[in-house]
Coordinates of C-alpha atoms and ligand atoms in Angstrom, one line a residue:
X1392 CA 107.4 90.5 63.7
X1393 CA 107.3 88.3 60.8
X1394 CA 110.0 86.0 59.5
X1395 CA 110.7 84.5 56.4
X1396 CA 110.4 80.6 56.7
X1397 CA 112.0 78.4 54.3
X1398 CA 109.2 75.5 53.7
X1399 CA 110.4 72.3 52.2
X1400 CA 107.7 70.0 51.8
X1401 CA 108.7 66.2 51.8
X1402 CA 106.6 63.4 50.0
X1403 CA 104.6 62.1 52.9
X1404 CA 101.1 61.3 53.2
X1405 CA 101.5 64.6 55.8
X1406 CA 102.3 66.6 53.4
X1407 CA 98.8 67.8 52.8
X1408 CA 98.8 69.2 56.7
X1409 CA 102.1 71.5 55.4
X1410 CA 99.0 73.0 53.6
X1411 CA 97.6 74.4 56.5
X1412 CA 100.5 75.3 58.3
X1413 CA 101.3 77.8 55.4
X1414 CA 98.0 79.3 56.0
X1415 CA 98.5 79.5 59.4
X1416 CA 102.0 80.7 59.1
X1417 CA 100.5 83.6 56.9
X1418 CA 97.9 84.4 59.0
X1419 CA 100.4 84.6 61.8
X1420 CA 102.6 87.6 59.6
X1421 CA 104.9 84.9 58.3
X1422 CA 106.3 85.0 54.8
X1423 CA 106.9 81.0 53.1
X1424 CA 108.9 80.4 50.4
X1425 CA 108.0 76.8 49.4
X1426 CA 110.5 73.6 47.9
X1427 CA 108.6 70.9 47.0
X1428 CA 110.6 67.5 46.8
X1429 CA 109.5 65.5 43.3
X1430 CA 107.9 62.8 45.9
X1431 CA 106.0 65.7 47.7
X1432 CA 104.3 66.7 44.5
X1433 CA 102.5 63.0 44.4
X1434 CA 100.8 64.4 47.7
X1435 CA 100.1 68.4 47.2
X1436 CA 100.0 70.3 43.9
X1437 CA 102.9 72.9 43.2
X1438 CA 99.5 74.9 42.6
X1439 CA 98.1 74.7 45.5
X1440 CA 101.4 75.6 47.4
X1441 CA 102.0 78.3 45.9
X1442 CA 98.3 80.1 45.9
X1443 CA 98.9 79.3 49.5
X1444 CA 101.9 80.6 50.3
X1445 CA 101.2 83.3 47.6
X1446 CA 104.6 82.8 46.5
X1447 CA 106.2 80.5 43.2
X1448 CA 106.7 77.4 44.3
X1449 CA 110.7 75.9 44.0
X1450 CA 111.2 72.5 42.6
X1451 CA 114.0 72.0 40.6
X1452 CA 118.0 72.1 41.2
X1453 CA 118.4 72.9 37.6
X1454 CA 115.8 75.2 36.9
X1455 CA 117.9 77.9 35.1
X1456 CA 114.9 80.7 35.6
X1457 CA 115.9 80.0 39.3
X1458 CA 119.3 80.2 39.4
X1459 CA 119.8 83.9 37.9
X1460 CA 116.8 84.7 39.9
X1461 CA 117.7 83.5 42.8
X1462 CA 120.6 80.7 43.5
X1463 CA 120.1 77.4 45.8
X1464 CA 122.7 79.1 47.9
X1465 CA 121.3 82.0 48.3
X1466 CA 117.6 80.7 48.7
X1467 CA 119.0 78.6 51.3
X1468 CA 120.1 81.3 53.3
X1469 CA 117.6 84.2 52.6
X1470 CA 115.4 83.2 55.3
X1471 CA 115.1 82.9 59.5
X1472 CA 114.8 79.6 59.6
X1473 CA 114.2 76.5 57.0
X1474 CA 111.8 73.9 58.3
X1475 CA 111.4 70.6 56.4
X1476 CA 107.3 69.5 57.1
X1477 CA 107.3 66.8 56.2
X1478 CA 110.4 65.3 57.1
X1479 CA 110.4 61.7 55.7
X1480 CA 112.6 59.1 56.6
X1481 CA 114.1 59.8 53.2
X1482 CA 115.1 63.3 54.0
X1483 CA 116.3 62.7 57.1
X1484 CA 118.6 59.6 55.9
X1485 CA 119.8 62.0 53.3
X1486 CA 120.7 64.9 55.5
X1487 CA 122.2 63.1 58.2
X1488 CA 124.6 61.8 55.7
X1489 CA 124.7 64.8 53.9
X1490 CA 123.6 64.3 50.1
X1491 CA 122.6 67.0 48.2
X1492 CA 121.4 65.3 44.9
X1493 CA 117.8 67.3 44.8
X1494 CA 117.1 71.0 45.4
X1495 CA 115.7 70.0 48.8
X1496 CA 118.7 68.2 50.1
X1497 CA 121.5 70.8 48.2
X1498 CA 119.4 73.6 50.3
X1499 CA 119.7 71.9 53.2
X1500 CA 123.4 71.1 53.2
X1501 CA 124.2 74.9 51.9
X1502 CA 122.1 76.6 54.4
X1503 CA 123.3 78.7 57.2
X1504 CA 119.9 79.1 59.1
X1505 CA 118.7 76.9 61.8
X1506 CA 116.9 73.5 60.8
X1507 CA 113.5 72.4 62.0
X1508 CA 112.4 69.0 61.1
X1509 CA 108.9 67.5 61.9
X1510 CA 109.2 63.6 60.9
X1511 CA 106.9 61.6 59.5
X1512 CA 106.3 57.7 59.2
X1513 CA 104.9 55.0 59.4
X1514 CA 105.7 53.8 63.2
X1515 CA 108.3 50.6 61.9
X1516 CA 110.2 53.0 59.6
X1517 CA 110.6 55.7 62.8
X1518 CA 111.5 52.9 65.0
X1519 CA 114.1 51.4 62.8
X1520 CA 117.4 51.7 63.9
X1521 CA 118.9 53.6 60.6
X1522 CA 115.9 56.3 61.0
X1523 CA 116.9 56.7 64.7
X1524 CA 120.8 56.9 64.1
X1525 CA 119.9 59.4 61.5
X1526 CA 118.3 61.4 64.1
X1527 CA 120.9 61.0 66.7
X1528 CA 123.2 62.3 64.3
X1529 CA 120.8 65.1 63.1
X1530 CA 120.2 66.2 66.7
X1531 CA 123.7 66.0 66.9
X1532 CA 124.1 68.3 64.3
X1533 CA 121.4 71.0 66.3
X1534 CA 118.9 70.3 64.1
X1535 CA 115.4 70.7 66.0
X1536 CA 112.7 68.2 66.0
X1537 CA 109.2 68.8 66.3
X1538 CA 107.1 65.5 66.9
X1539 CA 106.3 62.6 65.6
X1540 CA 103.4 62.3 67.5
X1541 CA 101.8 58.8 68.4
X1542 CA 98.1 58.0 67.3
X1543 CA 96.6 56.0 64.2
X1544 CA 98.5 56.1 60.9
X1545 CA 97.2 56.6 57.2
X1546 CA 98.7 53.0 56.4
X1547 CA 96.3 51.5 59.3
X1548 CA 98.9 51.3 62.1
X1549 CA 99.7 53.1 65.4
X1550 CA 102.1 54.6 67.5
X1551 CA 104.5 57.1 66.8
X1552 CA 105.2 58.4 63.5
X1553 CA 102.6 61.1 63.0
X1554 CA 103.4 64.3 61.5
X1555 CA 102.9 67.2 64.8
X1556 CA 99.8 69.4 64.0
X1557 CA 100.6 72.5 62.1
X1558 CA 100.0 74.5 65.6
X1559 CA 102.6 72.4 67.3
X1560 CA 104.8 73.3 64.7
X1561 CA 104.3 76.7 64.6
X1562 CA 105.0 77.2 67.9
X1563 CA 108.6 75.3 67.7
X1564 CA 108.9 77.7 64.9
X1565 CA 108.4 80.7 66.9
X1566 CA 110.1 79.6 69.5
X1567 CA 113.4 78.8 67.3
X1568 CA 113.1 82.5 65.9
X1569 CA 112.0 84.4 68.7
X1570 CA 114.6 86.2 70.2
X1571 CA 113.4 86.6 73.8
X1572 CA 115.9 86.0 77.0
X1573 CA 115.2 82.2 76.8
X1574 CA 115.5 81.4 73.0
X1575 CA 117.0 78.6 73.3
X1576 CA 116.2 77.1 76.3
X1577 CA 113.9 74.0 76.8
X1578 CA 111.5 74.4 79.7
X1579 CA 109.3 71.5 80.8
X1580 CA 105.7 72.8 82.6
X1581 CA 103.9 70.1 84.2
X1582 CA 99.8 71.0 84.3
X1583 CA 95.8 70.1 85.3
X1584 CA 95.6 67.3 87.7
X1585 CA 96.0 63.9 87.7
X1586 CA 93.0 61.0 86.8
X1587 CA 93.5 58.0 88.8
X1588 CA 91.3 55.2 87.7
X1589 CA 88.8 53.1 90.7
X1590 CA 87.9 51.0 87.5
X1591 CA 87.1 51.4 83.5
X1592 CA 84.7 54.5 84.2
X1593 CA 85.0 56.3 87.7
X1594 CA 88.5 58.0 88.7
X1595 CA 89.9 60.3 91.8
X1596 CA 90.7 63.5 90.8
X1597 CA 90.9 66.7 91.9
X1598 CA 89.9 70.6 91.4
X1599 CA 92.7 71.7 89.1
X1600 CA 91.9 73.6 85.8
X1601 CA 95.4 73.6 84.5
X1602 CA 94.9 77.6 84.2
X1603 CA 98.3 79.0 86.3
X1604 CA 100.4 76.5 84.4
X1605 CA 98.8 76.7 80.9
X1606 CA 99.8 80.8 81.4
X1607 CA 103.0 79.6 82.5
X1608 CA 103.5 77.8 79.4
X1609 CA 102.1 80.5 77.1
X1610 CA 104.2 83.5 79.3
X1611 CA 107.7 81.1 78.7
X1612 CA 106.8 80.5 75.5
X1613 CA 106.4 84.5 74.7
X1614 CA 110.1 84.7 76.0
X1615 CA 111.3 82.6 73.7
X1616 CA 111.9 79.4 75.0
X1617 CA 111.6 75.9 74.0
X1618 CA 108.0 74.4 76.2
X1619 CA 107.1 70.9 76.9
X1620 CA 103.7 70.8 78.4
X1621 CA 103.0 68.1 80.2
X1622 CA 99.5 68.0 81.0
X1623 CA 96.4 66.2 82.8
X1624 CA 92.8 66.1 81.9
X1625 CA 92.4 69.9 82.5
X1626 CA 89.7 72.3 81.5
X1627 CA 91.8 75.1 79.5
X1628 CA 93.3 73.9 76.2
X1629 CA 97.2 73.8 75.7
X1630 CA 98.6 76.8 74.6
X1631 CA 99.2 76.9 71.2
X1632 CA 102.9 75.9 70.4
X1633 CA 103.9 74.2 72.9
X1634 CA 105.0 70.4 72.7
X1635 CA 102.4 68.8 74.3
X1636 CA 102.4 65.6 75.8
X1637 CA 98.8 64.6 77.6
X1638 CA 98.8 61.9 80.2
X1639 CA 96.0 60.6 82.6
X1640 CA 97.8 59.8 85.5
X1641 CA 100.2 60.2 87.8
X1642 CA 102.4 57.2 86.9
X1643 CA 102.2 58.5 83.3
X1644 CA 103.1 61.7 84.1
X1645 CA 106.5 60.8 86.0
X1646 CA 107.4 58.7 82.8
X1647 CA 106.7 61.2 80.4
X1648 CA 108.9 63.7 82.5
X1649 CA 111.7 61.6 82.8
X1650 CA 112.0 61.2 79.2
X1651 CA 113.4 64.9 78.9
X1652 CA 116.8 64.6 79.5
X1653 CA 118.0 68.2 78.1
X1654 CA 115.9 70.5 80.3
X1655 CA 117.3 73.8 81.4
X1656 CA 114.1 74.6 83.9
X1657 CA 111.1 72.5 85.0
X1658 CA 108.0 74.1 86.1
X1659 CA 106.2 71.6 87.7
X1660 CA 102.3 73.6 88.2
X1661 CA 100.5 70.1 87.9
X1662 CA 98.2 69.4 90.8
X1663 CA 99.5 65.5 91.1
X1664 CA 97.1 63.0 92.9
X1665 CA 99.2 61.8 96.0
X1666 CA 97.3 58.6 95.6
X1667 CA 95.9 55.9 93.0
X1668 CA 93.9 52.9 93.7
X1669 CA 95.8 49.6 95.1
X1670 CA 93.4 47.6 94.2
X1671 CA 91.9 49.2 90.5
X1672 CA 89.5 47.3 88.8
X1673 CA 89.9 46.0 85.0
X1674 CA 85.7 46.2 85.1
X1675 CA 83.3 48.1 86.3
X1676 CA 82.7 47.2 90.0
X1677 CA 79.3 46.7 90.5
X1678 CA 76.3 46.8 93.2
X1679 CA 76.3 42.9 93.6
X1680 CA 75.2 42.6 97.2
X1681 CA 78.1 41.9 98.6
X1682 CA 78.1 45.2 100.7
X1683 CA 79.6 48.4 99.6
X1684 CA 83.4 48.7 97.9
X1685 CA 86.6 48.8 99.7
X1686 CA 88.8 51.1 98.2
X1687 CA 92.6 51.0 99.0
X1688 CA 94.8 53.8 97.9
X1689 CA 98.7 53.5 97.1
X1690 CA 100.5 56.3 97.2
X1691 CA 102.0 57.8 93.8
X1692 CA 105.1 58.9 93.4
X1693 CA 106.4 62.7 93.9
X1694 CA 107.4 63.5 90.4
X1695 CA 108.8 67.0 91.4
X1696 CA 111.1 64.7 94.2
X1697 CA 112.2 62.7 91.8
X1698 CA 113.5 65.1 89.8
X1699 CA 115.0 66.9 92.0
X1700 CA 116.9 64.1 92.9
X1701 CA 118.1 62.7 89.2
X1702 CA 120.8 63.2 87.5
X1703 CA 118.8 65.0 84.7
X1704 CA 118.2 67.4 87.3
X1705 CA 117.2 70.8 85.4
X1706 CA 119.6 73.4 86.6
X1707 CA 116.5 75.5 88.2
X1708 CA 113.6 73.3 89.0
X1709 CA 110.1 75.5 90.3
X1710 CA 107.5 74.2 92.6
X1711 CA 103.9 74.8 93.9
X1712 CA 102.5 74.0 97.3
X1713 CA 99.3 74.0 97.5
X1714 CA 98.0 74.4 100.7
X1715 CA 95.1 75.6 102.5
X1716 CA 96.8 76.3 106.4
X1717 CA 100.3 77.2 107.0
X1718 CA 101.1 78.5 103.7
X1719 CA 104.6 79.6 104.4
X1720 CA 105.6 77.5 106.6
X1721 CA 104.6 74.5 104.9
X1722 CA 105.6 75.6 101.6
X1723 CA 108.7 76.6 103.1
X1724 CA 109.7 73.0 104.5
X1725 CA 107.8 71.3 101.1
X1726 CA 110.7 73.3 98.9
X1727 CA 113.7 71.8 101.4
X1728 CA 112.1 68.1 101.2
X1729 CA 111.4 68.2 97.5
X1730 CA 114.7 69.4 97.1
X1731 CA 113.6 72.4 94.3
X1732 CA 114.7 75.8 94.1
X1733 CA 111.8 77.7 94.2
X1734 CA 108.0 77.2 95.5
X1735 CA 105.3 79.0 94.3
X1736 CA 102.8 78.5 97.3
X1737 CA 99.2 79.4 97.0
X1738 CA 96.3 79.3 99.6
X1739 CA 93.9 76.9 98.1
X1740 CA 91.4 77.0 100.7
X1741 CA 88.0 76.8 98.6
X1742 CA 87.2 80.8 100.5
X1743 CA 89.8 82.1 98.1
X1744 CA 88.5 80.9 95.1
X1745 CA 92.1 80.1 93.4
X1746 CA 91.6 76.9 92.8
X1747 CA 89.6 76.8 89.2
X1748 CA 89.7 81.0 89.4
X1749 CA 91.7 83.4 87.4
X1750 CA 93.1 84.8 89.7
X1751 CA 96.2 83.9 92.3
X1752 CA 97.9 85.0 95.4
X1753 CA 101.5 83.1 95.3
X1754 CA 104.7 83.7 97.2
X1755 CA 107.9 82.9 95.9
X1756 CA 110.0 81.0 98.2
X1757 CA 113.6 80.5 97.4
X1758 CA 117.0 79.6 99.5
X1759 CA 117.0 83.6 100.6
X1760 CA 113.1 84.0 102.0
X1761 CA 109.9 84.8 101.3
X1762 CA 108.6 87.6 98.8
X1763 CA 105.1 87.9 99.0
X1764 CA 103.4 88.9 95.3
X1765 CA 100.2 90.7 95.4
X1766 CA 96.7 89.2 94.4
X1767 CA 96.5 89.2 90.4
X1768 CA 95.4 87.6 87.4
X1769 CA 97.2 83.6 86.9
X1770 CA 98.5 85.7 83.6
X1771 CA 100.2 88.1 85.3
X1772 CA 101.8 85.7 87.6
X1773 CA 102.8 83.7 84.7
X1774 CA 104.4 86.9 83.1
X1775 CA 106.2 87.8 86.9
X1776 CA 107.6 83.8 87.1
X1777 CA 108.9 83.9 83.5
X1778 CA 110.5 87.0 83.9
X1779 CA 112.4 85.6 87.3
X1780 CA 113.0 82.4 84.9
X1781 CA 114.7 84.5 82.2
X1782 CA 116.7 86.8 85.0
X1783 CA 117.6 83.4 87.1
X1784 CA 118.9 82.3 83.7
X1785 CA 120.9 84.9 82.2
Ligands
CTP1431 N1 104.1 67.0 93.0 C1 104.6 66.1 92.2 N2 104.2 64.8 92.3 C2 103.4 64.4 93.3 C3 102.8 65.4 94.2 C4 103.2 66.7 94.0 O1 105.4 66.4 91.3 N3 103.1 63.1 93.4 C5 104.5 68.4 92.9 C6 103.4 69.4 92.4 O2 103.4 69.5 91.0 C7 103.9 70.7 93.1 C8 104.6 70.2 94.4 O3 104.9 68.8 94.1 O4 104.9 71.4 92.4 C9 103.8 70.3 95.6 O5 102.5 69.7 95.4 P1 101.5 69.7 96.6 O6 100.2 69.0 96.2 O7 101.3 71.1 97.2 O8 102.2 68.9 97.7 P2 102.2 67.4 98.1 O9 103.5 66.8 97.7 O10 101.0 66.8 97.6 O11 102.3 67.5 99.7 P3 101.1 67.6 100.7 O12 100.1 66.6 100.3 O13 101.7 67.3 102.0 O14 100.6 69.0 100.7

């Protein structure tokens, strides 16, 4: 079911990416009505927009056409949701204090829809304390955010400040209009295993494809809800509109995790190494004929256990055990010491070709027993734990 998305397109250097995601928007059964701010026209022709969107293109606060056309009131409120892509540190200054001295900002102060920003920077101007009071106060508000992400810059710099790609925005537009049983709801999904580094060019890891918890993802995100992905190196690519956050290890992993304070569930489907190196080397160890290489593990922390045992504590956290002997019964005591709600356990033993397959063979362990879930596609599993998710929640 398509919705009708109120685009306002900020002047940013990203605003030629807003492009795309009208394109992709369309392709996707989505209507756009495009705003262009006087800035955002230095970047992307009204043109262009509006050949895209296949739609005029709005512009002016005093445009008189407009305004016995269609109003700023009412174009602010004739749509499912208005998204501002790109949101520059302009706009967001402007409506966390509430000016409405352009068509963009009057829309966005006269709207009754839901707001979905997705900033965009240069790193300094995101850090800065005014740009991250504004978004305090914008969050505040319950205005959603999608991104920045970090990586290189147009101006030459790095680090976080980069517009989220036009899928990662789609998908926190779906998910702020979809009306499943967890709109609304932020679920974190942790995913693929875990690279620990021996030195600069050889690293433990293990046979994870990130399959079961990239369905996960995709089956929550089909209910509605809110998905940060949280994922290894794994095989299968993210599901398209999730917020995804890729680390390489284990360490990384547990940090990116405990930056989500506002969590409702946590899935955590990543295969985590339980160990790193000790002693990792800063250069490739070489054959130097000093006899073969000592390696000394450390053990990495339990991400799942430290949730479980936070304060940010998600109000139903979800395990896996993995194991390839004593399913139950391990699984069983791995839930109480982890301290999580449920465990998924699987038999991993290489016979049963779950491990890298498509399909599984889980049983859900919670507080009350054991229910055993017969063989099927990771897919289908996915669909079976959402749905639990959803009824768990409601
Ligand atoms: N897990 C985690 N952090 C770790 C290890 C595991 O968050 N360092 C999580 C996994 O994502 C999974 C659950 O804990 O949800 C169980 O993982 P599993 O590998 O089955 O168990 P282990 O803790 O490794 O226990 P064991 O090695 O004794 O089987």
């Amino acid at each position: 079911m398509g919705k009708r998305i109120l685009l306002i397109i900020g002047g940013g250097i990203a605003a030629f990416k807003s492009l795309d995601l009208i394109r992709r928007l369309r392709e996707r059964g989505h209507d756009v009505v495009p705003v262009l701010t006087s800035a955002a026209t230095e970047f992307v022709t009204p043109l262009s927009v509006s050949a895209l969107a296949g739609q005029k293109v709005y512009q002016d606060l005093f445009d008189l056409n407009d305004e016995s056309e269609m109003g700023h009131i009412e174009l602010s409120r004739a749509a499912d949701l208005v998204v501002v892509a790109p949101a520059t540190a302009d706009l967001m200054a402007k409506m966390a204090a509430g000016l409405a001295n352009d068509l963009a900002s009057t829309l966005l102060l006269a709207t009754d829809k839901c707001v979905l920003i997705a900033p965009s920077m240069n790193v300094r101007m995101w850090e800065h304390a005014a740009t991250q009071r504004n978004l305090a106060t914008l969050e505040k508000d319950g205005i959603l955010t999608c991104g920045p992400n970090e990586g290189d810059m147009a101006c030459g710099e790095f680090g976080f400040g980069r517009m989220a790609e036009p899928m990662e925005i789609i998908g926190a537009i779906e998910a702020a209009v979809n009306d499943g049983p967890l709109k609304g709801k932020h679920i974190l999904v942790t995913s693929g295993p875990t690279h620990e580094p021996i030195d600069p060019v050889r690293y433990i890891a293990n046979r994870s494809s990130g399959a079961q918890g990239t369905a996960i993802a995709r089956a929550l995100l089909a209910l509605g809800a809110r998905v940060t992905f949280v994922t290894g190196p794994a095989d299968v690519a993210a599901p398209v509109g999730v917020e995804v956050v890729a680390v390489q290890t284990a360490a990384q992993m547990l940090n990116a995790v405990q930056s989500l304070t506002d969590l409702d569930v946590g899935v955590f489907a990543a295969a985590v190494a339980d160990w790193r190196m000790a002693n990792a080397s800063d250069q490739k160890i070489k054959k130097d004929g000093n006899g073969l290489p000592v390696l000394e593990f450390a053990e990495n922390p339990d991400i799942l256990a430290t949730v479980c045992g936070s304060d940010n504590r998600p109000k139903l956290v979800v395990g896996f055990a993995a194991e390839t002997q004593n399913v139950i019964e391990n699984a069983t005591a791995k839930r109480k010491r982890k301290g999580c709600d449920w465990i998924i356990a699987n038999d991993v033993s290489p016979a049963t070709g779950i491990m890298g397959g498509a399909e599984n063979d889980v049983t859900l362990i919670s507080a009350t027993g054991a229910e055993d879930w017969p063989r099927m596609g990771k897919d289908q599993v996915a669909q079976k734990l959402a749905a639990r998710i959803a009824e768990a929640l409601s």
